[in-house]
PDB file of C-alpha atoms and ligand atoms in Angstrom:
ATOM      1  CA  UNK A   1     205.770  59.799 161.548  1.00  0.00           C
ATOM      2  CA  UNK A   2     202.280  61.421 161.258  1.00  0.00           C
ATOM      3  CA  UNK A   3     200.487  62.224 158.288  1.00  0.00           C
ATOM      4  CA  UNK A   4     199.272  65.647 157.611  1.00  0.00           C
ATOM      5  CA  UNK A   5     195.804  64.365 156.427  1.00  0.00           C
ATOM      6  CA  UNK A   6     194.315  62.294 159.143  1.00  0.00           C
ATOM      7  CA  UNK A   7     196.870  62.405 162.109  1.00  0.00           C
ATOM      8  CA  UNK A   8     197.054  59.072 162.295  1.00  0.00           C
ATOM      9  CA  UNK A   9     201.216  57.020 162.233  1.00  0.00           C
ATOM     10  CA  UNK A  10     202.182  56.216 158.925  1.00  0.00           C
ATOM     11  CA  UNK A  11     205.081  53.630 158.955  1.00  0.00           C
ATOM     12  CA  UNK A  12     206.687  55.277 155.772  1.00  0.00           C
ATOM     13  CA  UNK A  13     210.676  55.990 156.502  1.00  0.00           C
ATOM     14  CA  UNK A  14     211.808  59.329 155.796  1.00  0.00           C
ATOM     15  CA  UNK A  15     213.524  58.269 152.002  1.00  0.00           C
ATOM     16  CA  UNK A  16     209.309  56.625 151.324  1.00  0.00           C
ATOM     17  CA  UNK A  17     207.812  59.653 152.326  1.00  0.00           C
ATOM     18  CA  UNK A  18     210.434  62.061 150.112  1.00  0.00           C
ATOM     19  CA  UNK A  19     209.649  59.834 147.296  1.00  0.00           C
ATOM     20  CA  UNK A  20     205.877  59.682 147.728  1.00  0.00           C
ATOM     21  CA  UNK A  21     205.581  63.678 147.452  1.00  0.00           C
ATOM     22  CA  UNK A  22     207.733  63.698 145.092  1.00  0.00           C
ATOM     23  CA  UNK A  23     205.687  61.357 142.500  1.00  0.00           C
ATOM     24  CA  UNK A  24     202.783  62.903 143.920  1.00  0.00           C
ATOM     25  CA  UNK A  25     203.596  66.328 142.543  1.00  0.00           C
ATOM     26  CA  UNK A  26     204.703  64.380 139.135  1.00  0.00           C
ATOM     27  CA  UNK A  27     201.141  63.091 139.374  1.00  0.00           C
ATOM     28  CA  UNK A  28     199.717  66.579 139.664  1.00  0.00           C
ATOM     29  CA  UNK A  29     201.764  67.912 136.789  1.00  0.00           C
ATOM     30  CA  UNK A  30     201.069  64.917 134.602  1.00  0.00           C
ATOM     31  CA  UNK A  31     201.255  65.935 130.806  1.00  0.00           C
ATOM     32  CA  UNK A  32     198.313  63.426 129.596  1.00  0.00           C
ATOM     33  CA  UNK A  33     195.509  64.476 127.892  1.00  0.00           C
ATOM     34  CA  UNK A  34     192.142  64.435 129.600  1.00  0.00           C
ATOM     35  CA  UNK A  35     190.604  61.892 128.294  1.00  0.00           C
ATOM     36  CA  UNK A  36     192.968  59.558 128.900  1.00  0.00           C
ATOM     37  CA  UNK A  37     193.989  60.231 132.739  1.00  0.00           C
ATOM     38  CA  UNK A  38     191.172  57.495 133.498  1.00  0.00           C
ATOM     39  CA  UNK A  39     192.426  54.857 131.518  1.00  0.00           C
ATOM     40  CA  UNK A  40     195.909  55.418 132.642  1.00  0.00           C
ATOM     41  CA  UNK A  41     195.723  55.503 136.475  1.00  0.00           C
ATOM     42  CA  UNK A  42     197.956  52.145 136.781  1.00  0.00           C
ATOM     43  CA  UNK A  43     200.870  54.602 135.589  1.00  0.00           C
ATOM     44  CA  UNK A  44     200.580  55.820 139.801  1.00  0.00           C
ATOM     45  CA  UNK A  45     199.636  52.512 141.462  1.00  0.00           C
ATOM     46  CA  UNK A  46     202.959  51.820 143.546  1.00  0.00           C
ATOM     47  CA  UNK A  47     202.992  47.848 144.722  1.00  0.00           C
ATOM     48  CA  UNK A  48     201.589  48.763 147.776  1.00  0.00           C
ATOM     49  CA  UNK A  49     198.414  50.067 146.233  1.00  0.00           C
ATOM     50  CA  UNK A  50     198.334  47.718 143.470  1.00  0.00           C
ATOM     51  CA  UNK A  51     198.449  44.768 146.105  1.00  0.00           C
ATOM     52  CA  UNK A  52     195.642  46.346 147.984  1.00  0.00           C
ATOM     53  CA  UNK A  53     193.556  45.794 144.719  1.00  0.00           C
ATOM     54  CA  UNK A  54     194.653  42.513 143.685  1.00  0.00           C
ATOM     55  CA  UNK A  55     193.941  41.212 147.770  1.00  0.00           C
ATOM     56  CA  UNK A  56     190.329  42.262 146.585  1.00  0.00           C
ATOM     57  CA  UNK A  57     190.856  40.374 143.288  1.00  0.00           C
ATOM     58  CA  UNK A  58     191.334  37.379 145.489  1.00  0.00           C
ATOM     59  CA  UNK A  59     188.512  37.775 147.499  1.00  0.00           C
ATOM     60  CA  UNK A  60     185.962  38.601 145.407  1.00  0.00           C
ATOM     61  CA  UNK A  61     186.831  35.627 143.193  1.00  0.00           C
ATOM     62  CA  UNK A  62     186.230  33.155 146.446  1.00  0.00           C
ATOM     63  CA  UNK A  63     182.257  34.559 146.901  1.00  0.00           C
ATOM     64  CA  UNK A  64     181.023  34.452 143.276  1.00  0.00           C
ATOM     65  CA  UNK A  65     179.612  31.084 144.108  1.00  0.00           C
ATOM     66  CA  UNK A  66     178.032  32.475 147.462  1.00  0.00           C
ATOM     67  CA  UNK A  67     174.775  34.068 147.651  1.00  0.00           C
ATOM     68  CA  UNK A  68     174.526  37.433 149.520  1.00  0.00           C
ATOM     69  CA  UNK A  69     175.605  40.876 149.898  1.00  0.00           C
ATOM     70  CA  UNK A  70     179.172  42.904 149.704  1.00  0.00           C
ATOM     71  CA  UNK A  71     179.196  45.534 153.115  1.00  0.00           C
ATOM     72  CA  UNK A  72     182.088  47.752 153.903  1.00  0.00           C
ATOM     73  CA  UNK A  73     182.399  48.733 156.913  1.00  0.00           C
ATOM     74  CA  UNK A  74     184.390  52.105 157.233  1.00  0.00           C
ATOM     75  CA  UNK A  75     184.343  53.213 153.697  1.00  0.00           C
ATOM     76  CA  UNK A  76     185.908  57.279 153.826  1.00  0.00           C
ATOM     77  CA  UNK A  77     187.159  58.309 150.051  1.00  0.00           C
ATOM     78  CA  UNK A  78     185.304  54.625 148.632  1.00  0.00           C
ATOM     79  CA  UNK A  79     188.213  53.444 146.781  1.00  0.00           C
ATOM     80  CA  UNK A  80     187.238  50.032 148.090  1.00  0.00           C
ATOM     81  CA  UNK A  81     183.673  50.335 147.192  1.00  0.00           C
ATOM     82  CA  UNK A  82     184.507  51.281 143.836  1.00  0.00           C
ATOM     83  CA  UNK A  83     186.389  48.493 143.193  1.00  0.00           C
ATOM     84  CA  UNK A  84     184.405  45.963 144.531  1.00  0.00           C
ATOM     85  CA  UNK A  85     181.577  47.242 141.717  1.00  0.00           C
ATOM     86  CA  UNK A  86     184.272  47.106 139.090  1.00  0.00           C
ATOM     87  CA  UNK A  87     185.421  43.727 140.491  1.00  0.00           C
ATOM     88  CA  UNK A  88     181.455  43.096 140.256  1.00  0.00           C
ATOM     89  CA  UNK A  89     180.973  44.142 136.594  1.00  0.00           C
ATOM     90  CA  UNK A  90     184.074  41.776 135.907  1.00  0.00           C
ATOM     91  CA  UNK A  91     182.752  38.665 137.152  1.00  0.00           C
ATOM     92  CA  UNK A  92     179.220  38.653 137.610  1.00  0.00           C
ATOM     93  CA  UNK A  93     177.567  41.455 135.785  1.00  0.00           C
ATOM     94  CA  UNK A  94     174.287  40.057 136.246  1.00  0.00           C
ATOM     95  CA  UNK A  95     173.780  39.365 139.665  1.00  0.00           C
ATOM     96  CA  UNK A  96     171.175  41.474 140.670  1.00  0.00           C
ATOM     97  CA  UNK A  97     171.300  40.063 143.963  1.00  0.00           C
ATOM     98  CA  UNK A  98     174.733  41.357 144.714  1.00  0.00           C
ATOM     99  CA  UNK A  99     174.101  44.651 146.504  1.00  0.00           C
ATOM    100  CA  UNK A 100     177.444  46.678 147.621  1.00  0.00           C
ATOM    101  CA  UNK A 101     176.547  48.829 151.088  1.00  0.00           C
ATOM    102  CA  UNK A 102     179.289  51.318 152.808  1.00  0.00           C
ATOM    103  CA  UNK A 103     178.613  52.344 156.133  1.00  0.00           C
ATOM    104  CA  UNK A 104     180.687  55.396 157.053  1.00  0.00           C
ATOM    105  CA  UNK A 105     179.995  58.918 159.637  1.00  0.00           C
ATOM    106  CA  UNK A 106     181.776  60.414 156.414  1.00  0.00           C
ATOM    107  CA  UNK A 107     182.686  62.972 159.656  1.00  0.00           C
ATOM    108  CA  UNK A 108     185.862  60.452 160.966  1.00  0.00           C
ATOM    109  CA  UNK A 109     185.999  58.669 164.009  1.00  0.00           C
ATOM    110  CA  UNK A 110     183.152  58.424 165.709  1.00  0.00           C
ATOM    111  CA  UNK A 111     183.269  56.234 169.504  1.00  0.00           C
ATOM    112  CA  UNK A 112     187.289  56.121 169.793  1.00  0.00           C
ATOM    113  CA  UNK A 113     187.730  54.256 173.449  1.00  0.00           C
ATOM    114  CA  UNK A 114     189.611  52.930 175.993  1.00  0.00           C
ATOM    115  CA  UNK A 115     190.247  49.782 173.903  1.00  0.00           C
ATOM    116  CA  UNK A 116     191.356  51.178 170.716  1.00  0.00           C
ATOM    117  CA  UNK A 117     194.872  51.969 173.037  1.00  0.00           C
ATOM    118  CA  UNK A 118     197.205  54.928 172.794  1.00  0.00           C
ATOM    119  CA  UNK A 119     199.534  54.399 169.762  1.00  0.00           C
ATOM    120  CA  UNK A 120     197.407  55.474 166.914  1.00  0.00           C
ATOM    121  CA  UNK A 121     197.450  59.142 168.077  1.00  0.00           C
ATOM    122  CA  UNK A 122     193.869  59.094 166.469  1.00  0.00           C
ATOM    123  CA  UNK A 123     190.596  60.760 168.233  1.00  0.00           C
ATOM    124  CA  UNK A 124     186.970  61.738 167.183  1.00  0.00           C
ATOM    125  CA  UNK A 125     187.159  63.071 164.088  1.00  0.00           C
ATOM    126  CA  UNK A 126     190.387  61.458 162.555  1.00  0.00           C
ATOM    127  CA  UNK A 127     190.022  60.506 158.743  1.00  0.00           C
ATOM    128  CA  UNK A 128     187.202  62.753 158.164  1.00  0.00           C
ATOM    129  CA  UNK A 129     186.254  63.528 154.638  1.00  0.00           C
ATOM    130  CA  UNK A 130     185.416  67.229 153.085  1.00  0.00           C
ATOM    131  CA  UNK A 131     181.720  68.001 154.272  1.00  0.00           C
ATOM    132  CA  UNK A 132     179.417  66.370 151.532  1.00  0.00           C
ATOM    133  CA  UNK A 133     181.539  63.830 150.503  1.00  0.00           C
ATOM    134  CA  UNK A 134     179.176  61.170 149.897  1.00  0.00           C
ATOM    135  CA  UNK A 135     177.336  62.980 147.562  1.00  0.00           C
ATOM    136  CA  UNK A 136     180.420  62.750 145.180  1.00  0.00           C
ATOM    137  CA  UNK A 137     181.413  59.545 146.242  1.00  0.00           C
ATOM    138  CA  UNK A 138     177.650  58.383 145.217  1.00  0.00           C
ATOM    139  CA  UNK A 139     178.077  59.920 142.159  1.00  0.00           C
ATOM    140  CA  UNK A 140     181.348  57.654 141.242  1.00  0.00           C
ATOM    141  CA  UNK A 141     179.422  54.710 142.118  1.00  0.00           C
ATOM    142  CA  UNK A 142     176.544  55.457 139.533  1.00  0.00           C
ATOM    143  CA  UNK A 143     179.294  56.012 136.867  1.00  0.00           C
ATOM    144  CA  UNK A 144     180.638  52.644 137.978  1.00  0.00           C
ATOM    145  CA  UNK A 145     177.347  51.057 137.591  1.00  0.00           C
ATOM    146  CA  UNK A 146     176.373  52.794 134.488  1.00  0.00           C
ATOM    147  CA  UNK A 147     179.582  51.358 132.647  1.00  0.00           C
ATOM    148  CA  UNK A 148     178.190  47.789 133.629  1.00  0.00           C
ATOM    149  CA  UNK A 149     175.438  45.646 132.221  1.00  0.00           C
ATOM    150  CA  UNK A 150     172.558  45.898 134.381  1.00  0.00           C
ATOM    151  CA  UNK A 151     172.672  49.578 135.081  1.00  0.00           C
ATOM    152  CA  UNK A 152     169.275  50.210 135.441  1.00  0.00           C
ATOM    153  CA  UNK A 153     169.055  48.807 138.947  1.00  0.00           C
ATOM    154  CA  UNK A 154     170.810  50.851 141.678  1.00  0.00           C
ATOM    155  CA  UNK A 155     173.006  48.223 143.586  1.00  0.00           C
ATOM    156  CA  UNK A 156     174.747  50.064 146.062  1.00  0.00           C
ATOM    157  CA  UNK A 157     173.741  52.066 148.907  1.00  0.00           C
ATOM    158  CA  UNK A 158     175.721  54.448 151.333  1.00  0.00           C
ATOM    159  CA  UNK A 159     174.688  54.989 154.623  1.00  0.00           C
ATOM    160  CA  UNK A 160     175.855  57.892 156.280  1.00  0.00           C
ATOM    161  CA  UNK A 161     176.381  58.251 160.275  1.00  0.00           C
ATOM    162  CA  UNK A 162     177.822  56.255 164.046  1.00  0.00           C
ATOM    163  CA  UNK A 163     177.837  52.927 162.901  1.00  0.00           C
ATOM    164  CA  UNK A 164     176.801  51.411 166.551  1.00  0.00           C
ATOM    165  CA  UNK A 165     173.562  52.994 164.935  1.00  0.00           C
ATOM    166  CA  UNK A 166     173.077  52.753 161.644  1.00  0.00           C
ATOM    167  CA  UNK A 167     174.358  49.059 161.506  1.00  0.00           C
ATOM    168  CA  UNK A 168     171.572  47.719 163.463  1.00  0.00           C
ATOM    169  CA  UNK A 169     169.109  49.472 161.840  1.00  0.00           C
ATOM    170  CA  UNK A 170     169.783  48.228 158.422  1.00  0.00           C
ATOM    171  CA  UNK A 171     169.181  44.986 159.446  1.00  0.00           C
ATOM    172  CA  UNK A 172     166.503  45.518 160.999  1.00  0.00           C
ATOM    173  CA  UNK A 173     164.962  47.107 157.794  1.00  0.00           C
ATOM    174  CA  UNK A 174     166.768  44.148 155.821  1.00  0.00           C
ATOM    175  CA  UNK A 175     165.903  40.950 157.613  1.00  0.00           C
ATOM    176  CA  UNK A 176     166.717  39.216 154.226  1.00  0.00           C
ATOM    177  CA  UNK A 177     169.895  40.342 154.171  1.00  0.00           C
ATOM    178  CA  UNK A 178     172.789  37.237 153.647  1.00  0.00           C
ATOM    179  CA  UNK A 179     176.264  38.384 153.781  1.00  0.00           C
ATOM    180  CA  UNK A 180     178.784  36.805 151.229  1.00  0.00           C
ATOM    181  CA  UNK A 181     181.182  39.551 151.987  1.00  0.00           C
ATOM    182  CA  UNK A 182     181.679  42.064 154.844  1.00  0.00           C
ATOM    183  CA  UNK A 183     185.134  44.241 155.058  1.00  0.00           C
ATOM    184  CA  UNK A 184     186.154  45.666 158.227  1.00  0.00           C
ATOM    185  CA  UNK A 185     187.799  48.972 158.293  1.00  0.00           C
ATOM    186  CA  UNK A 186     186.725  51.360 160.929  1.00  0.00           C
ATOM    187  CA  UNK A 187     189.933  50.765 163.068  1.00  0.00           C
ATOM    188  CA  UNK A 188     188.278  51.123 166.215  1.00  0.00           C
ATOM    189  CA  UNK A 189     186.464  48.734 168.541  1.00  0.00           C
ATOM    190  CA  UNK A 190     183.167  50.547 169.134  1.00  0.00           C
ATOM    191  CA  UNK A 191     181.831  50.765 165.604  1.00  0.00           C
ATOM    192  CA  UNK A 192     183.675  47.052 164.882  1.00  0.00           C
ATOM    193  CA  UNK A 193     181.961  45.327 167.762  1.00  0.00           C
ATOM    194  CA  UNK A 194     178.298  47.198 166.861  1.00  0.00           C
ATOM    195  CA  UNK A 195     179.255  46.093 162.992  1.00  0.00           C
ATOM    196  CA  UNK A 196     179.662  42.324 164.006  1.00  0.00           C
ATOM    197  CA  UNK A 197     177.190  41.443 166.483  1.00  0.00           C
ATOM    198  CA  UNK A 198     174.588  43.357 164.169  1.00  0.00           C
ATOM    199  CA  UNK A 199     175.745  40.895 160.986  1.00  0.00           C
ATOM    200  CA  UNK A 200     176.252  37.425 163.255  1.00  0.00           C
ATOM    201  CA  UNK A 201     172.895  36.084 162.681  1.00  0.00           C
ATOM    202  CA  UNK A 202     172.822  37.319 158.786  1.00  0.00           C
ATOM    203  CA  UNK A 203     176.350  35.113 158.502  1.00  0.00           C
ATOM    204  CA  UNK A 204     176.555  31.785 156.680  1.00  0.00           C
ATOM    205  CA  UNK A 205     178.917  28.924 155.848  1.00  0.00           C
ATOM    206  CA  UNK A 206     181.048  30.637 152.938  1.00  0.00           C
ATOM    207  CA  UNK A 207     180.815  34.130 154.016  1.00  0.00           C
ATOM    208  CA  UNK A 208     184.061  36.049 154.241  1.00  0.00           C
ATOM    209  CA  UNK A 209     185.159  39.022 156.693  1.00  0.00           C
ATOM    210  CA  UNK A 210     187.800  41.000 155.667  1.00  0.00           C
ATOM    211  CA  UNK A 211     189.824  42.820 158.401  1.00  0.00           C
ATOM    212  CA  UNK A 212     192.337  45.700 157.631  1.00  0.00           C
ATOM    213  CA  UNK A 213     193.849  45.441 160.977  1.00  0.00           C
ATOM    214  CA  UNK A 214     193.727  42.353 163.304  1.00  0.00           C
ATOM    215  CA  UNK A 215     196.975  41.792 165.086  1.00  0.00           C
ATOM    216  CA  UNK A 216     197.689  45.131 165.244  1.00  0.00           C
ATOM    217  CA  UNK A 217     199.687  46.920 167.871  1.00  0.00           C
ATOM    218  CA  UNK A 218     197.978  50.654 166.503  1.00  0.00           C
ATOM    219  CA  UNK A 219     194.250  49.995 166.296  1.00  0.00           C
ATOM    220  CA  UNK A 220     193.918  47.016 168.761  1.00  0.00           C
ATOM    221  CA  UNK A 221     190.153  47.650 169.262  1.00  0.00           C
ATOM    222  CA  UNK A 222     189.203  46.074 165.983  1.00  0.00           C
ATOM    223  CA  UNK A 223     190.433  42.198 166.963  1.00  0.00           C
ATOM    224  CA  UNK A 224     189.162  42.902 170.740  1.00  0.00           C
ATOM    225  CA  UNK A 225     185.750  43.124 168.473  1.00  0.00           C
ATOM    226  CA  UNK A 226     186.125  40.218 167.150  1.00  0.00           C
ATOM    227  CA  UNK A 227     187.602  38.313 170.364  1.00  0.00           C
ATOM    228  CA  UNK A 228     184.136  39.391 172.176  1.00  0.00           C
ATOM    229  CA  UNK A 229     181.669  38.784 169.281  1.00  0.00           C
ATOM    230  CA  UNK A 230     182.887  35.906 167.429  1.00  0.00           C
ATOM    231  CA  UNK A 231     185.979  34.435 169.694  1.00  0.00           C
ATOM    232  CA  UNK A 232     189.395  33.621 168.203  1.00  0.00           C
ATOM    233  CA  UNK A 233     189.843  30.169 168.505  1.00  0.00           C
ATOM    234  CA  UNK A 234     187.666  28.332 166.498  1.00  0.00           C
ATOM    235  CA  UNK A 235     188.347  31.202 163.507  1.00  0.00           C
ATOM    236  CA  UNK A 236     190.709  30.893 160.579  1.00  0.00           C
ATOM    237  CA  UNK A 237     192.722  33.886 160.123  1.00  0.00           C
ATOM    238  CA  UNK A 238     193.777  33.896 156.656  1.00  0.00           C
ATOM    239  CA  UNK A 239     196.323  36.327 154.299  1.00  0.00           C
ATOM    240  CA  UNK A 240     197.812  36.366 151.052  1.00  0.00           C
ATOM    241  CA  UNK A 241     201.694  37.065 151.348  1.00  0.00           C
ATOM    242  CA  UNK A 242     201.266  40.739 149.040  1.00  0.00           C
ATOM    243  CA  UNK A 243     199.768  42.473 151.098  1.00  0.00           C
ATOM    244  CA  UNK A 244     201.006  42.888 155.050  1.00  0.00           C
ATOM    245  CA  UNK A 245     197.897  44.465 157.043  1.00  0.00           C
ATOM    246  CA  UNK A 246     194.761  42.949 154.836  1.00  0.00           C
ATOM    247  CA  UNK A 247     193.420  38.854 156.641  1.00  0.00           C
ATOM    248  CA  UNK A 248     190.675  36.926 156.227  1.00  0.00           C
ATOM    249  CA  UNK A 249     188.211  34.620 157.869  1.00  0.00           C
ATOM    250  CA  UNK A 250     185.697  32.404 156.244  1.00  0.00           C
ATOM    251  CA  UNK A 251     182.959  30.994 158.158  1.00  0.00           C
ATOM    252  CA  UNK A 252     183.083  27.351 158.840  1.00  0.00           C
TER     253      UNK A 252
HETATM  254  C1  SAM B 301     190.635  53.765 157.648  1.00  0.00           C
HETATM  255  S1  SAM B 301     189.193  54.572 157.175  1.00  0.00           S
HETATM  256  C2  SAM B 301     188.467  53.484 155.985  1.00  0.00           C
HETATM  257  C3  SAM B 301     189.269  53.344 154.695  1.00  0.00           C
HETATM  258  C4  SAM B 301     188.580  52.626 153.560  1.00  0.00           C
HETATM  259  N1  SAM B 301     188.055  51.341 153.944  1.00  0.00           N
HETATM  260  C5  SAM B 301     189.504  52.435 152.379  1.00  0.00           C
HETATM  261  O1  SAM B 301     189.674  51.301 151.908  1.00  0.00           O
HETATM  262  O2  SAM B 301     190.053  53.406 151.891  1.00  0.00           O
HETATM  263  C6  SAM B 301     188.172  54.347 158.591  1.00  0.00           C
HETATM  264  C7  SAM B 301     186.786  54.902 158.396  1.00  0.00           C
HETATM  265  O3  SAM B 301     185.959  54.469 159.491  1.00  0.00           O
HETATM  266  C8  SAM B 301     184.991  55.490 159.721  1.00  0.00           C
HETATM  267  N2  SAM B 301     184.432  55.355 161.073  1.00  0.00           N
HETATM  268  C9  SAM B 301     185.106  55.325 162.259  1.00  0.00           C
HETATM  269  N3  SAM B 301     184.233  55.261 163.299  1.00  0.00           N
HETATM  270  C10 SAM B 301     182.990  55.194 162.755  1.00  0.00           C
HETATM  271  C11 SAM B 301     181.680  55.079 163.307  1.00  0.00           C
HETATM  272  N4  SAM B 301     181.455  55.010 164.635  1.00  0.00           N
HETATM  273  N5  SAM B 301     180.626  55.010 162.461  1.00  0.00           N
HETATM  274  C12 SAM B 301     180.824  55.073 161.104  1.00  0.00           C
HETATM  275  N6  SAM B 301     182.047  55.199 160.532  1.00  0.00           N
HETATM  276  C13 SAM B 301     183.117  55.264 161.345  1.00  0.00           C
HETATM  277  C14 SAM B 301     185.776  56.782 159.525  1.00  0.00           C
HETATM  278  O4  SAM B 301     184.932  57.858 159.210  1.00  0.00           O
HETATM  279  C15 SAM B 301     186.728  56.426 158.382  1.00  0.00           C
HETATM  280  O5  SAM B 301     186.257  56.881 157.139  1.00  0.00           O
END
């Protein structure tokens, strides 16, 4: 089954998908008052979502003794982004240090190949956002920072445009740059493989990648990133049993 959205398979069966639109128009229509919508989101969260969050949960809690920045690598609507700051006002409100960094075209796809297969049905252009996006999507962040002790120093940064560039030229700007945390999500090998050799020599003992799709038969291109950058066999690939898609490495 495709989704309307982004043309990409969705693995829902047809009873899933009947249920998701309907509780999506029952989210719509909900009857609560403005100023509690915000407070009341977990009312929607479905286990599928929820586990999502709590995977994050996990991982944040193993780099709060780790020095170094959060990066997300394919970041479209930012849900991620936002709550790795919330996870960041939670448990270590005052590390300054901690930047949070989303690289994204905010345009979709951007370098779909030969390696990223046939199955996905996905090209150029797939999971685009509305034109502007990130100028919202920064705005969220700032409220997200503002809520949280420390708010008068910006830590997050977007970075709009094809990864394969603006990957290497952050860290070329950022020679001090130590990741503690970098999440893979563009889906596709081009950006992936530009993303990791770019961060290899910024990596240390401790530092956790996140991968939203190793193993996978749909987006193959993002572990033939890895395979070619970092190899497979001396690597760790690590899950928690909630959540089916998300792993883990830790350098060693
Ligand atoms: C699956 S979405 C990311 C979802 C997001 N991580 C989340 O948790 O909701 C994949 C993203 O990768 C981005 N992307 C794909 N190729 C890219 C490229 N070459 N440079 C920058 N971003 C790219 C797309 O624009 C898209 O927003």
């Amino acid at each position: 089954m495709k989704t309307k959205k982004h043309g990409a398979i969705v693995l829902s069966n047809m009873d899933e998908k009947r249920i998701n639109e309907e509780f999506n128009r029952y989210f719509k229509s909900h009857p609560l008052p403005d100023d509690e919508i915000l407070h009341n989101l977990g009312l929607f969260l479905c286990s599928k979502d929820l586990s999502r969050i709590l995977f994050f949960y996990e991982i944040y809690k193993q780099i709060v003794h780790s020095h170094g920045i959060i990066v997300e690598f394919g970041v479209r609507w930012g849900q991620t982004l936002s709550i790795m700051a919330a996870l960041r006002g939670m448990l270590e409100p005052f590390n300054r240090h901690r930047k949070i960094v989303g690289f994204d075209t905010f345009e979709g796809f951007k370098g779909i190949g030969s390696k990223d297969g046939k199955s996905c049905k996905c090209k150029d252009g797939s999971f685009s956002v509305p034109y502007g996006y990130e100028v919202y999507l920064d705005k969220i962040l700032s409220f997200q920072e503002k809520l949280n002790p420390m708010s008068h120093l910006k830590r997050y940064e977007l970075s709009k445009g094809d990864a394969t560039r603006t990957v290497p030229a952050y860290f070329k700007k950022h020679p001090e740059t130590i990741i503690s945390l970098a999440i893979f999500d563009f889906d596709i090998y081009a950006p992936t493989k530009a993303a990791l050799s770019a961060i290899k020599p910024n990596l240390c003992k401790g530092s956790i990648l996140v991968f939203d799709e190793l193993c996978d038969d749909i987006f193959p291109g993002e572990t033939i990133a890895l395979k070619e950058v970092l190899g497979l066999n001396n690597l760790k690939v690590q899950r928690f049993p909630m959540t089916s898609r998300l792993s883990y490495i830790q350098i060693r």
